[in-house]
Structure formats: C-alpha cells, structure tokens
mmCIF file of C-alpha atoms in Angstrom:
data_model
loop_
_atom_site.group_PDB
_atom_site.id
_atom_site.type_symbol
_atom_site.label_atom_id
_atom_site.label_comp_id
_atom_site.label_asym_id
_atom_site.label_seq_id
_atom_site.Cartn_x
_atom_site.Cartn_y
_atom_site.Cartn_z
ATOM 1 C CA MET W 1 -58.575 62.301 -47.844
ATOM 2 C CA ALA W 2 -62.145 61.878 -49.033
ATOM 3 C CA GLN W 3 -64.144 59.214 -47.268
ATOM 4 C CA ARG W 4 -64.930 56.228 -49.446
ATOM 5 C CA HIS W 5 -68.277 54.498 -49.564
ATOM 6 C CA MET W 6 -67.878 50.764 -49.159
ATOM 7 C CA SER W 7 -70.318 48.052 -50.088
ATOM 8 C CA ARG W 8 -71.702 45.891 -47.292
ATOM 9 C CA GLU W 9 -69.369 43.067 -48.253
ATOM 10 C CA GLN W 10 -66.366 45.390 -48.170
ATOM 11 C CA GLN W 11 -67.434 46.648 -44.738
ATOM 12 C CA ARG W 12 -67.811 43.075 -43.501
ATOM 13 C CA LEU W 13 -64.393 42.133 -44.843
ATOM 14 C CA ALA W 14 -62.847 45.249 -43.327
ATOM 15 C CA ARG W 15 -64.229 44.246 -39.917
ATOM 16 C CA LEU W 16 -62.737 40.781 -40.386
ATOM 17 C CA ALA W 17 -59.350 42.229 -41.309
ATOM 18 C CA GLN W 18 -57.854 41.609 -37.912
ATOM 19 C CA PRO W 19 -54.724 39.434 -37.811
ATOM 20 C CA ASP W 20 -56.211 36.902 -35.388
ATOM 21 C CA LEU W 21 -59.247 36.371 -37.643
ATOM 22 C CA ASP W 22 -57.604 36.337 -41.074
ATOM 23 C CA TRP W 23 -56.316 32.793 -40.724
ATOM 24 C CA SER W 24 -59.789 31.402 -40.038
ATOM 25 C CA MET W 25 -61.277 32.780 -43.262
ATOM 26 C CA ALA W 26 -62.520 30.446 -45.941
ATOM 27 C CA PRO W 27 -60.290 30.482 -49.049
ATOM 28 C CA GLU W 28 -62.915 32.348 -51.100
ATOM 29 C CA THR W 29 -63.293 34.979 -48.382
ATOM 30 C CA MET W 30 -59.523 35.332 -48.086
ATOM 31 C CA ASP W 31 -59.271 35.893 -51.852
ATOM 32 C CA ARG W 32 -61.943 38.599 -51.672
ATOM 33 C CA TYR W 33 -60.174 40.169 -48.704
ATOM 34 C CA LEU W 34 -56.836 40.173 -50.538
ATOM 35 C CA LEU W 35 -58.482 41.728 -53.604
ATOM 36 C CA TYR W 36 -60.016 44.394 -51.376
ATOM 37 C CA ARG W 37 -56.624 45.123 -49.776
ATOM 38 C CA LEU W 38 -55.050 45.248 -53.253
ATOM 39 C CA TYR W 39 -57.683 47.777 -54.336
ATOM 40 C CA LEU W 40 -56.939 49.953 -51.288
ATOM 41 C CA VAL W 41 -53.175 49.791 -51.838
ATOM 42 C CA GLU W 42 -53.520 50.703 -55.520
ATOM 43 C CA HIS W 43 -55.785 53.615 -54.548
ATOM 44 C CA GLN W 44 -53.133 54.852 -52.097
ATOM 45 C CA ILE W 45 -50.398 54.466 -54.732
ATOM 46 C CA ASP W 46 -52.424 56.555 -57.185
ATOM 47 C CA GLY W 47 -52.919 59.235 -54.535
ATOM 48 C CA ILE W 48 -49.213 59.490 -53.751
ATOM 49 C CA ILE W 49 -48.297 59.646 -57.437
ATOM 50 C CA ARG W 50 -50.858 62.423 -58.002
ATOM 51 C CA SER W 51 -49.459 64.273 -54.988
ATOM 52 C CA LEU W 52 -45.907 64.021 -56.314
ATOM 53 C CA GLU W 53 -47.031 65.163 -59.779
ATOM 54 C CA ARG W 54 -49.003 68.077 -58.329
ATOM 55 C CA ASN W 55 -45.917 69.316 -56.496
ATOM 56 C CA ASN W 56 -43.898 69.165 -59.742
ATOM 57 C CA VAL W 57 -41.456 66.724 -58.206
ATOM 58 C CA ALA W 58 -38.999 64.925 -60.452
ATOM 59 C CA PRO W 59 -40.186 61.435 -61.413
ATOM 60 C CA TYR W 60 -37.593 59.964 -59.029
ATOM 61 C CA PRO W 61 -34.915 61.278 -56.697
ATOM 62 C CA ALA W 62 -31.679 61.881 -58.610
ATOM 63 C CA HIS W 63 -29.443 61.029 -55.668
ATOM 64 C CA LEU W 64 -30.179 59.437 -52.322
ATOM 65 C CA GLU W 65 -28.171 62.231 -50.722
ATOM 66 C CA ASP W 66 -30.229 64.956 -52.420
ATOM 67 C CA ARG W 67 -30.869 67.444 -49.596
ATOM 68 C CA SER W 68 -32.824 69.853 -51.796
ATOM 69 C CA MET W 69 -35.979 67.742 -51.619
ATOM 70 C CA PRO W 70 -38.351 68.612 -48.750
ATOM 71 C CA GLU W 71 -38.881 66.063 -45.982
ATOM 72 C CA ASP W 72 -42.521 65.473 -46.949
ATOM 73 C CA VAL W 73 -41.457 64.568 -50.491
ATOM 74 C CA TRP W 74 -38.984 62.017 -49.125
ATOM 75 C CA ALA W 75 -41.782 60.675 -46.907
ATOM 76 C CA SER W 76 -43.991 60.320 -49.997
ATOM 77 C CA TRP W 77 -41.261 58.385 -51.801
ATOM 78 C CA ALA W 78 -40.808 56.104 -48.778
ATOM 79 C CA SER W 79 -44.564 55.498 -48.587
ATOM 80 C CA LEU W 80 -44.703 54.819 -52.308
ATOM 81 C CA ASN W 81 -41.884 52.287 -52.023
ATOM 82 C CA TYR W 82 -43.659 50.537 -49.135
ATOM 83 C CA LEU W 83 -46.985 50.453 -50.991
ATOM 84 C CA LEU W 84 -45.406 49.113 -54.191
ATOM 85 C CA ARG W 85 -43.900 46.241 -52.215
ATOM 86 C CA ALA W 86 -47.225 45.616 -50.480
ATOM 87 C CA ARG W 87 -48.942 45.521 -53.880
ATOM 88 C CA ASP W 88 -46.399 43.013 -55.195
ATOM 89 C CA ASN W 89 -46.867 40.831 -52.105
ATOM 90 C CA LEU W 90 -50.656 40.929 -52.408
ATOM 91 C CA ARG W 91 -50.470 40.003 -56.091
ATOM 92 C CA SER W 92 -48.117 37.146 -55.239
ATOM 93 C CA ALA W 93 -50.447 35.885 -52.502
ATOM 94 C CA LEU W 94 -53.418 36.023 -54.875
ATOM 95 C CA ALA W 95 -51.509 34.185 -57.604
ATOM 96 C CA HIS W 96 -50.437 31.532 -55.100
ATOM 97 C CA SER W 97 -53.979 31.047 -53.784
ATOM 98 C CA ASN W 98 -55.322 30.744 -57.347
ATOM 99 C CA GLN W 99 -52.801 27.983 -58.099
ATOM 100 C CA SER W 100 -53.899 25.964 -55.056
#
C-alpha cells in the first residue's frame, strides 16, 4: 500500500489515537479524530472494492458455502464487512456528538 502524506494535525491526532488518551480529548478534537478515522476507513473500503473489481470477482458471494472462491477473496469480503460496520459506527458517533 502506498504511504500517505498526513498533515501535521493528522499526525498529531494519529499519535493521540491511543485508547487511554481518547477519552481525555476535547469534544472538538474528538470530532476531528473521528473524521480522520472515518476518512481512513473509507479509504480502506475503496481499496478493497478496487481489489475485488480488479480480480473480476462477482459483486457479492452467491452462497455462503461457495467453495470456488479463493481464501483471499473471502478474507477481502470479511474485511469489507468489518470496515462497513466501522464506518457506520463512526458516522453514528459523529452524528451523536453533533447533536450534543
């Protein structure tokens, strides 16, 4: 994966992204951190989708018992599922913090 160039603020937030420090962030900083995490998750989702498209994989597995799909393709689908849930949770957290 190509290395990304992060702004100074993104680097600072990435250093703060440790579980024991997250809870002590100011609300504005937490919102920026969540937006940054959302950006990273969406970038990863795009990468997995491009990878699946490049390999000419069907848009979704036809059957959960489909043994014809390679293991790495199943791993990509599992990662995609995880990342989609993470994206939904981040969006929910951002919406909740904006209502407060």
